[in-house]
Structures are given as C-alpha cells and as structure tokens.
Amino acid sequence: MEGEGGVPLETLKEESQSRHSLPASFEANSLQKSNWGFLLTGLVGGTLVAVYAVATPFITPALRKVCLPFVPATTKQIENVVKMLRRRRGSLVDIGSGDGRIVIAAAKEGFTAVGYELNPWLVWYSRYRAWREGVHGSAKFYISDLWKVTLSQYSNVVVFGVPQMGLALLPRLECSGMISALCNLYVLGSSSSPASAS
C-alpha cells in the first residue's frame, strides 16, 4: 500500500516513529543532567538542615521569656569564682554552664562540679574540654533547662546570667540555704556596668 505522494505506508510509519523518539545520546545526557539536579538539591537541602541543627540551640535562648544568651566567662570572672570557692567545700553546680569553663576550673580545685546547659552543642563541647583537661571524673555536664534543675543537693551554686534571670532564681537560692555566686552579664547596649563575678 502506498500513502500520500507514492511513499510506502511502512516508510511513513517509520518516519513518524523516528520523529517522536529521541536519539540515545540525548536521552543519556538528559538523564545525567537530571542526576546532577537531584545531587545539587540534596546538597543544598542537607546544608540547610545542618545549619538549622547547629544554629537553633544558639538562637532559641534569645526567644525565651528571659533572654539567656551564651556569653563565655572571662579569665577574670573565672579567677574571682575560684577565689570565692577556696574557702568552701561540697559540691558545686553551674546553672547555664555554657562551654564549661567554671565547672572545669572548680573541678581542678578539687570540687565535684556539675554544669547544666540547655544547648546540646555546648554540653558536648564541655564534656570534651573536661576530658581534654583531665577532670572528666569530677566535672559532669547535663542537658537540662535551668528552671527545672533541683538545687537542694548542691552546697555551692554559680549562676552567670542577665539580671532578670537572677531575680527569678533568687527565691530558689535563698530558701535552700546554699552559698551562691550570682554574676550578672550585661548585653551590649545596656546602661549597666560590664559583667563581673564577686
């Protein structure tokens, strides 16, 4: 049978099929581009998840009712706390221990010291530092909200925080009869004096 213009019908079918099918090299190239797209999307998505996982513990304290930023204690503040502890005995707790500087310094002075911190990255880093400094046996760190920690088992309490936090914690510290060091940190732009420990 012949189709239009005297061309056999079978030839017309083959030509129409060849027009609709893509060359093998084009299909492979398209598949390769598709794989690169999936890889790029996966990398971008994975990076965003990693940034979120690392940044969230540092950002969320600023969104709480009482803003509790991570501000590392200075060498002078650590020296002041250690000086105050020299005449003391018993266990020590640092509420909001951050990177563990106070707890590690107290452990080096012979105290059984515990740090409570909400940020898991800082707790893991503190544990590593305690291990590196050789005091991991007497310095312990826990992931916990400072408002939910029971303080009655400790004879010495160290709190570095903003003034609003100290006012909220003061009744809990007074009624337990323990000695505490309440050290205020002032956020930049505050009209108060810089941080100190006494």
mmCIF file of N, CA and C in Angstrom, residues 82-165:
data_model
loop_
_atom_site.group_PDB
_atom_site.id
_atom_site.type_symbol
_atom_site.label_atom_id
_atom_site.label_comp_id
_atom_site.label_asym_id
_atom_site.label_seq_id
_atom_site.Cartn_x
_atom_site.Cartn_y
_atom_site.Cartn_z
ATOM 1 N N VAL A 82 36.777 31.162 91.457
ATOM 2 C CA VAL A 82 37.690 30.214 92.100
ATOM 3 C C VAL A 82 38.181 30.773 93.431
ATOM 4 N N LYS A 83 38.474 32.067 93.461
ATOM 5 C CA LYS A 83 38.920 32.709 94.709
ATOM 6 C C LYS A 83 37.822 32.604 95.780
ATOM 7 N N MET A 84 36.588 32.808 95.383
ATOM 8 C CA MET A 84 35.478 32.708 96.329
ATOM 9 C C MET A 84 35.306 31.266 96.824
ATOM 10 N N LEU A 85 35.572 30.293 95.974
ATOM 11 C CA LEU A 85 35.384 28.885 96.329
ATOM 12 C C LEU A 85 36.503 28.321 97.191
ATOM 13 N N ARG A 86 37.636 28.993 97.299
ATOM 14 C CA ARG A 86 38.789 28.438 98.028
ATOM 15 C C ARG A 86 38.474 28.154 99.488
ATOM 16 N N ARG A 87 37.576 28.884 100.072
ATOM 17 C CA ARG A 87 37.213 28.675 101.482
ATOM 18 C C ARG A 87 35.978 27.794 101.626
ATOM 19 N N ARG A 88 35.522 27.209 100.548
ATOM 20 C CA ARG A 88 34.284 26.426 100.552
ATOM 21 C C ARG A 88 34.566 24.941 100.347
ATOM 22 N N ARG A 89 33.583 24.132 100.706
ATOM 23 C CA ARG A 89 33.637 22.695 100.470
ATOM 24 C C ARG A 89 32.287 22.251 99.930
ATOM 25 N N GLY A 90 32.241 21.010 99.493
ATOM 26 C CA GLY A 90 30.978 20.456 98.998
ATOM 27 C C GLY A 90 30.917 20.472 97.480
ATOM 28 N N SER A 91 29.753 20.143 96.997
ATOM 29 C CA SER A 91 29.573 20.067 95.548
ATOM 30 C C SER A 91 29.207 21.435 94.979
ATOM 31 N N LEU A 92 29.463 21.580 93.694
ATOM 32 C CA LEU A 92 29.195 22.852 93.024
ATOM 33 C C LEU A 92 28.348 22.600 91.788
ATOM 34 N N VAL A 93 27.435 23.523 91.524
ATOM 35 C CA VAL A 93 26.648 23.474 90.299
ATOM 36 C C VAL A 93 26.750 24.829 89.606
ATOM 37 N N ASP A 94 26.915 24.772 88.306
ATOM 38 C CA ASP A 94 26.900 25.975 87.472
ATOM 39 C C ASP A 94 25.654 25.883 86.608
ATOM 40 N N ILE A 95 24.727 26.772 86.838
ATOM 41 C CA ILE A 95 23.459 26.773 86.103
ATOM 42 C C ILE A 95 23.656 27.620 84.845
ATOM 43 N N GLY A 96 23.444 27.010 83.711
ATOM 44 C CA GLY A 96 23.724 27.675 82.445
ATOM 45 C C GLY A 96 25.217 27.665 82.219
ATOM 46 N N SER A 97 25.822 26.483 82.233
ATOM 47 C CA SER A 97 27.286 26.351 82.253
ATOM 48 C C SER A 97 27.982 26.715 80.944
ATOM 49 N N GLY A 98 27.240 26.901 79.864
ATOM 50 C CA GLY A 98 27.861 27.309 78.602
ATOM 51 C C GLY A 98 28.901 26.318 78.140
ATOM 52 N N ASP A 99 30.130 26.795 77.945
ATOM 53 C CA ASP A 99 31.193 25.907 77.464
ATOM 54 C C ASP A 99 31.976 25.253 78.601
ATOM 55 N N GLY A 100 31.493 25.363 79.835
ATOM 56 C CA GLY A 100 32.029 24.613 80.965
ATOM 57 C C GLY A 100 33.245 25.184 81.657
ATOM 58 N N ARG A 101 33.586 26.428 81.402
ATOM 59 C CA ARG A 101 34.807 27.000 81.976
ATOM 60 C C ARG A 101 34.796 27.007 83.499
ATOM 61 N N ILE A 102 33.679 27.414 84.097
ATOM 62 C CA ILE A 102 33.585 27.486 85.567
ATOM 63 C C ILE A 102 33.641 26.088 86.173
ATOM 64 N N VAL A 103 32.898 25.152 85.605
ATOM 65 C CA VAL A 103 32.852 23.785 86.128
ATOM 66 C C VAL A 103 34.238 23.147 86.066
ATOM 67 N N ILE A 104 34.934 23.315 84.961
ATOM 68 C CA ILE A 104 36.272 22.736 84.804
ATOM 69 C C ILE A 104 37.253 23.378 85.787
ATOM 70 N N ALA A 105 37.180 24.694 85.960
ATOM 71 C CA ALA A 105 38.059 25.374 86.919
ATOM 72 C C ALA A 105 37.777 24.888 88.334
ATOM 73 N N ALA A 106 36.508 24.696 88.694
ATOM 74 C CA ALA A 106 36.153 24.203 90.032
ATOM 75 C C ALA A 106 36.634 22.766 90.222
ATOM 76 N N ALA A 107 36.503 21.960 89.185
ATOM 77 C CA ALA A 107 36.973 20.571 89.269
ATOM 78 C C ALA A 107 38.484 20.520 89.471
ATOM 79 N N LYS A 108 39.215 21.432 88.858
ATOM 80 C CA LYS A 108 40.672 21.493 89.046
ATOM 81 C C LYS A 108 41.033 21.884 90.471
ATOM 82 N N GLU A 109 40.112 22.591 91.139
ATOM 83 C CA GLU A 109 40.334 22.991 92.532
ATOM 84 C C GLU A 109 39.889 21.904 93.505
ATOM 85 N N GLY A 110 39.411 20.769 92.993
ATOM 86 C CA GLY A 110 39.037 19.647 93.857
ATOM 87 C C GLY A 110 37.553 19.497 94.124
ATOM 88 N N PHE A 111 36.724 20.321 93.539
ATOM 89 C CA PHE A 111 35.282 20.216 93.738
ATOM 90 C C PHE A 111 34.688 19.151 92.822
ATOM 91 N N THR A 112 33.618 18.526 93.289
ATOM 92 C CA THR A 112 32.780 17.732 92.407
ATOM 93 C C THR A 112 31.842 18.750 91.791
ATOM 94 N N ALA A 113 31.982 18.986 90.502
ATOM 95 C CA ALA A 113 31.269 20.088 89.856
ATOM 96 C C ALA A 113 30.349 19.558 88.758
ATOM 97 N N VAL A 114 29.179 20.182 88.672
ATOM 98 C CA VAL A 114 28.169 19.802 87.686
ATOM 99 C C VAL A 114 27.726 21.054 86.948
ATOM 100 N N GLY A 115 27.566 20.926 85.644
ATOM 101 C CA GLY A 115 27.072 22.034 84.835
ATOM 102 C C GLY A 115 25.792 21.635 84.126
ATOM 103 N N TYR A 116 24.804 22.507 84.168
ATOM 104 C CA TYR A 116 23.546 22.299 83.450
ATOM 105 C C TYR A 116 23.453 23.337 82.345
ATOM 106 N N GLU A 117 23.181 22.871 81.149
ATOM 107 C CA GLU A 117 23.105 23.748 79.985
ATOM 108 C C GLU A 117 22.030 23.213 79.051
ATOM 109 N N LEU A 118 21.280 24.114 78.456
ATOM 110 C CA LEU A 118 20.203 23.739 77.544
ATOM 111 C C LEU A 118 20.718 23.421 76.140
ATOM 112 N N ASN A 119 21.822 24.017 75.747
ATOM 113 C CA ASN A 119 22.365 23.862 74.399
ATOM 114 C C ASN A 119 23.177 22.563 74.313
ATOM 115 N N PRO A 120 22.710 21.567 73.555
ATOM 116 C CA PRO A 120 23.443 20.295 73.493
ATOM 117 C C PRO A 120 24.837 20.414 72.897
ATOM 118 N N TRP A 121 25.052 21.333 71.954
ATOM 119 C CA TRP A 121 26.381 21.503 71.368
ATOM 120 C C TRP A 121 27.378 21.966 72.432
ATOM 121 N N LEU A 122 26.945 22.885 73.299
ATOM 122 C CA LEU A 122 27.841 23.369 74.353
ATOM 123 C C LEU A 122 28.103 22.288 75.394
ATOM 124 N N VAL A 123 27.097 21.464 75.687
ATOM 125 C CA VAL A 123 27.296 20.371 76.647
ATOM 126 C C VAL A 123 28.313 19.375 76.099
ATOM 127 N N TRP A 124 28.189 19.003 74.844
ATOM 128 C CA TRP A 124 29.145 18.057 74.250
ATOM 129 C C TRP A 124 30.545 18.659 74.207
ATOM 130 N N TYR A 125 30.624 19.940 73.892
ATOM 131 C CA TYR A 125 31.923 20.604 73.873
ATOM 132 C C TYR A 125 32.519 20.654 75.284
ATOM 133 N N SER A 126 31.683 20.928 76.290
ATOM 134 C CA SER A 126 32.146 20.974 77.683
ATOM 135 C C SER A 126 32.673 19.616 78.124
ATOM 136 N N ARG A 127 31.971 18.563 77.757
ATOM 137 C CA ARG A 127 32.425 17.208 78.099
ATOM 138 C C ARG A 127 33.781 16.923 77.457
ATOM 139 N N TYR A 128 33.933 17.331 76.213
ATOM 140 C CA TYR A 128 35.211 17.139 75.524
ATOM 141 C C TYR A 128 36.321 17.921 76.232
ATOM 142 N N ARG A 129 36.042 19.182 76.591
ATOM 143 C CA ARG A 129 37.056 20.002 77.274
ATOM 144 C C ARG A 129 37.434 19.402 78.618
ATOM 145 N N ALA A 130 36.440 18.891 79.368
ATOM 146 C CA ALA A 130 36.721 18.270 80.663
ATOM 147 C C ALA A 130 37.605 17.041 80.480
ATOM 148 N N TRP A 131 37.323 16.254 79.443
ATOM 149 C CA TRP A 131 38.148 15.087 79.155
ATOM 150 C C TRP A 131 39.567 15.518 78.779
ATOM 151 N N ARG A 132 39.669 16.543 77.936
ATOM 152 C CA ARG A 132 40.971 17.040 77.493
ATOM 153 C C ARG A 132 41.779 17.610 78.664
ATOM 154 N N GLU A 133 41.108 18.251 79.617
ATOM 155 C CA GLU A 133 41.780 18.853 80.780
ATOM 156 C C GLU A 133 42.043 17.822 81.884
ATOM 157 N N GLY A 134 41.528 16.602 81.716
ATOM 158 C CA GLY A 134 41.768 15.541 82.693
ATOM 159 C C GLY A 134 40.887 15.584 83.928
ATOM 160 N N VAL A 135 39.762 16.277 83.867
ATOM 161 C CA VAL A 135 38.870 16.369 85.034
ATOM 162 C C VAL A 135 37.490 15.765 84.754
ATOM 163 N N HIS A 136 37.395 14.908 83.735
ATOM 164 C CA HIS A 136 36.096 14.348 83.366
ATOM 165 C C HIS A 136 35.487 13.484 84.471
ATOM 166 N N GLY A 137 36.296 13.038 85.418
ATOM 167 C CA GLY A 137 35.767 12.259 86.538
ATOM 168 C C GLY A 137 35.041 13.111 87.568
ATOM 169 N N SER A 138 35.457 14.355 87.725
ATOM 170 C CA SER A 138 34.836 15.222 88.737
ATOM 171 C C SER A 138 34.034 16.369 88.135
ATOM 172 N N ALA A 139 34.013 16.481 86.821
ATOM 173 C CA ALA A 139 33.218 17.521 86.145
ATOM 174 C C ALA A 139 32.196 16.836 85.242
ATOM 175 N N LYS A 140 30.939 17.027 85.532
ATOM 176 C CA LYS A 140 29.856 16.407 84.752
ATOM 177 C C LYS A 140 28.999 17.503 84.134
ATOM 178 N N PHE A 141 28.473 17.216 82.957
ATOM 179 C CA PHE A 141 27.634 18.178 82.247
ATOM 180 C C PHE A 141 26.360 17.490 81.783
ATOM 181 N N TYR A 142 25.235 18.190 81.953
ATOM 182 C CA TYR A 142 23.939 17.633 81.587
ATOM 183 C C TYR A 142 23.148 18.634 80.747
ATOM 184 N N ILE A 143 22.390 18.089 79.816
ATOM 185 C CA ILE A 143 21.481 18.916 79.018
ATOM 186 C C ILE A 143 20.196 19.047 79.822
ATOM 187 N N SER A 144 19.920 20.252 80.292
ATOM 188 C CA SER A 144 18.723 20.472 81.099
ATOM 189 C C SER A 144 18.374 21.954 81.125
ATOM 190 N N ASP A 145 17.100 22.216 81.287
ATOM 191 C CA ASP A 145 16.606 23.579 81.440
ATOM 192 C C ASP A 145 16.913 24.033 82.859
ATOM 193 N N LEU A 146 17.565 25.169 83.011
ATOM 194 C CA LEU A 146 17.975 25.622 84.340
ATOM 195 C C LEU A 146 16.803 25.880 85.278
ATOM 196 N N TRP A 147 15.622 26.115 84.732
ATOM 197 C CA TRP A 147 14.458 26.362 85.574
ATOM 198 C C TRP A 147 13.900 25.059 86.149
ATOM 199 N N LYS A 148 14.354 23.922 85.646
ATOM 200 C CA LYS A 148 13.842 22.631 86.101
ATOM 201 C C LYS A 148 14.856 21.840 86.925
ATOM 202 N N VAL A 149 16.007 22.431 87.190
ATOM 203 C CA VAL A 149 17.064 21.748 87.941
ATOM 204 C C VAL A 149 16.775 21.851 89.437
ATOM 205 N N THR A 150 16.952 20.740 90.163
ATOM 206 C CA THR A 150 16.826 20.738 91.616
ATOM 207 C C THR A 150 18.175 21.138 92.207
ATOM 208 N N LEU A 151 18.178 22.201 92.995
ATOM 209 C CA LEU A 151 19.432 22.750 93.521
ATOM 210 C C LEU A 151 19.751 22.290 94.938
ATOM 211 N N SER A 152 18.831 21.600 95.585
ATOM 212 C CA SER A 152 18.994 21.273 97.003
ATOM 213 C C SER A 152 20.195 20.375 97.294
ATOM 214 N N GLN A 153 20.673 19.620 96.337
ATOM 215 C CA GLN A 153 21.792 18.701 96.581
ATOM 216 C C GLN A 153 23.162 19.361 96.481
ATOM 217 N N TYR A 154 23.202 20.638 96.136
ATOM 218 C CA TYR A 154 24.483 21.318 95.944
ATOM 219 C C TYR A 154 24.724 22.342 97.052
ATOM 220 N N SER A 155 25.994 22.439 97.504
ATOM 221 C CA SER A 155 26.329 23.431 98.525
ATOM 222 C C SER A 155 26.764 24.752 97.937
ATOM 223 N N ASN A 156 27.185 24.751 96.688
ATOM 224 C CA ASN A 156 27.663 25.962 96.027
ATOM 225 C C ASN A 156 26.999 26.071 94.657
ATOM 226 N N VAL A 157 26.446 27.243 94.395
ATOM 227 C CA VAL A 157 25.757 27.474 93.124
ATOM 228 C C VAL A 157 26.389 28.676 92.436
ATOM 229 N N VAL A 158 26.717 28.506 91.174
ATOM 230 C CA VAL A 158 27.253 29.607 90.377
ATOM 231 C C VAL A 158 26.269 29.852 89.245
ATOM 232 N N VAL A 159 25.871 31.110 89.088
ATOM 233 C CA VAL A 159 24.935 31.484 88.033
ATOM 234 C C VAL A 159 25.483 32.711 87.322
ATOM 235 N N PHE A 160 25.768 32.568 86.044
ATOM 236 C CA PHE A 160 26.088 33.709 85.211
ATOM 237 C C PHE A 160 24.865 33.949 84.360
ATOM 238 N N GLY A 161 24.295 35.110 84.444
ATOM 239 C CA GLY A 161 23.104 35.380 83.649
ATOM 240 C C GLY A 161 22.741 36.844 83.652
ATOM 241 N N VAL A 162 21.682 37.135 82.945
ATOM 242 C CA VAL A 162 21.188 38.507 82.876
ATOM 243 C C VAL A 162 20.464 38.840 84.176
ATOM 244 N N PRO A 163 20.365 40.109 84.543
ATOM 245 C CA PRO A 163 19.750 40.482 85.818
ATOM 246 C C PRO A 163 18.323 39.940 86.011
ATOM 247 N N GLN A 164 17.523 39.882 84.955
ATOM 248 C CA GLN A 164 16.161 39.371 85.082
ATOM 249 C C GLN A 164 16.156 37.915 85.538
ATOM 250 N N MET A 165 17.140 37.152 85.104
ATOM 251 C CA MET A 165 17.238 35.752 85.490
ATOM 252 C C MET A 165 17.579 35.638 86.976
#
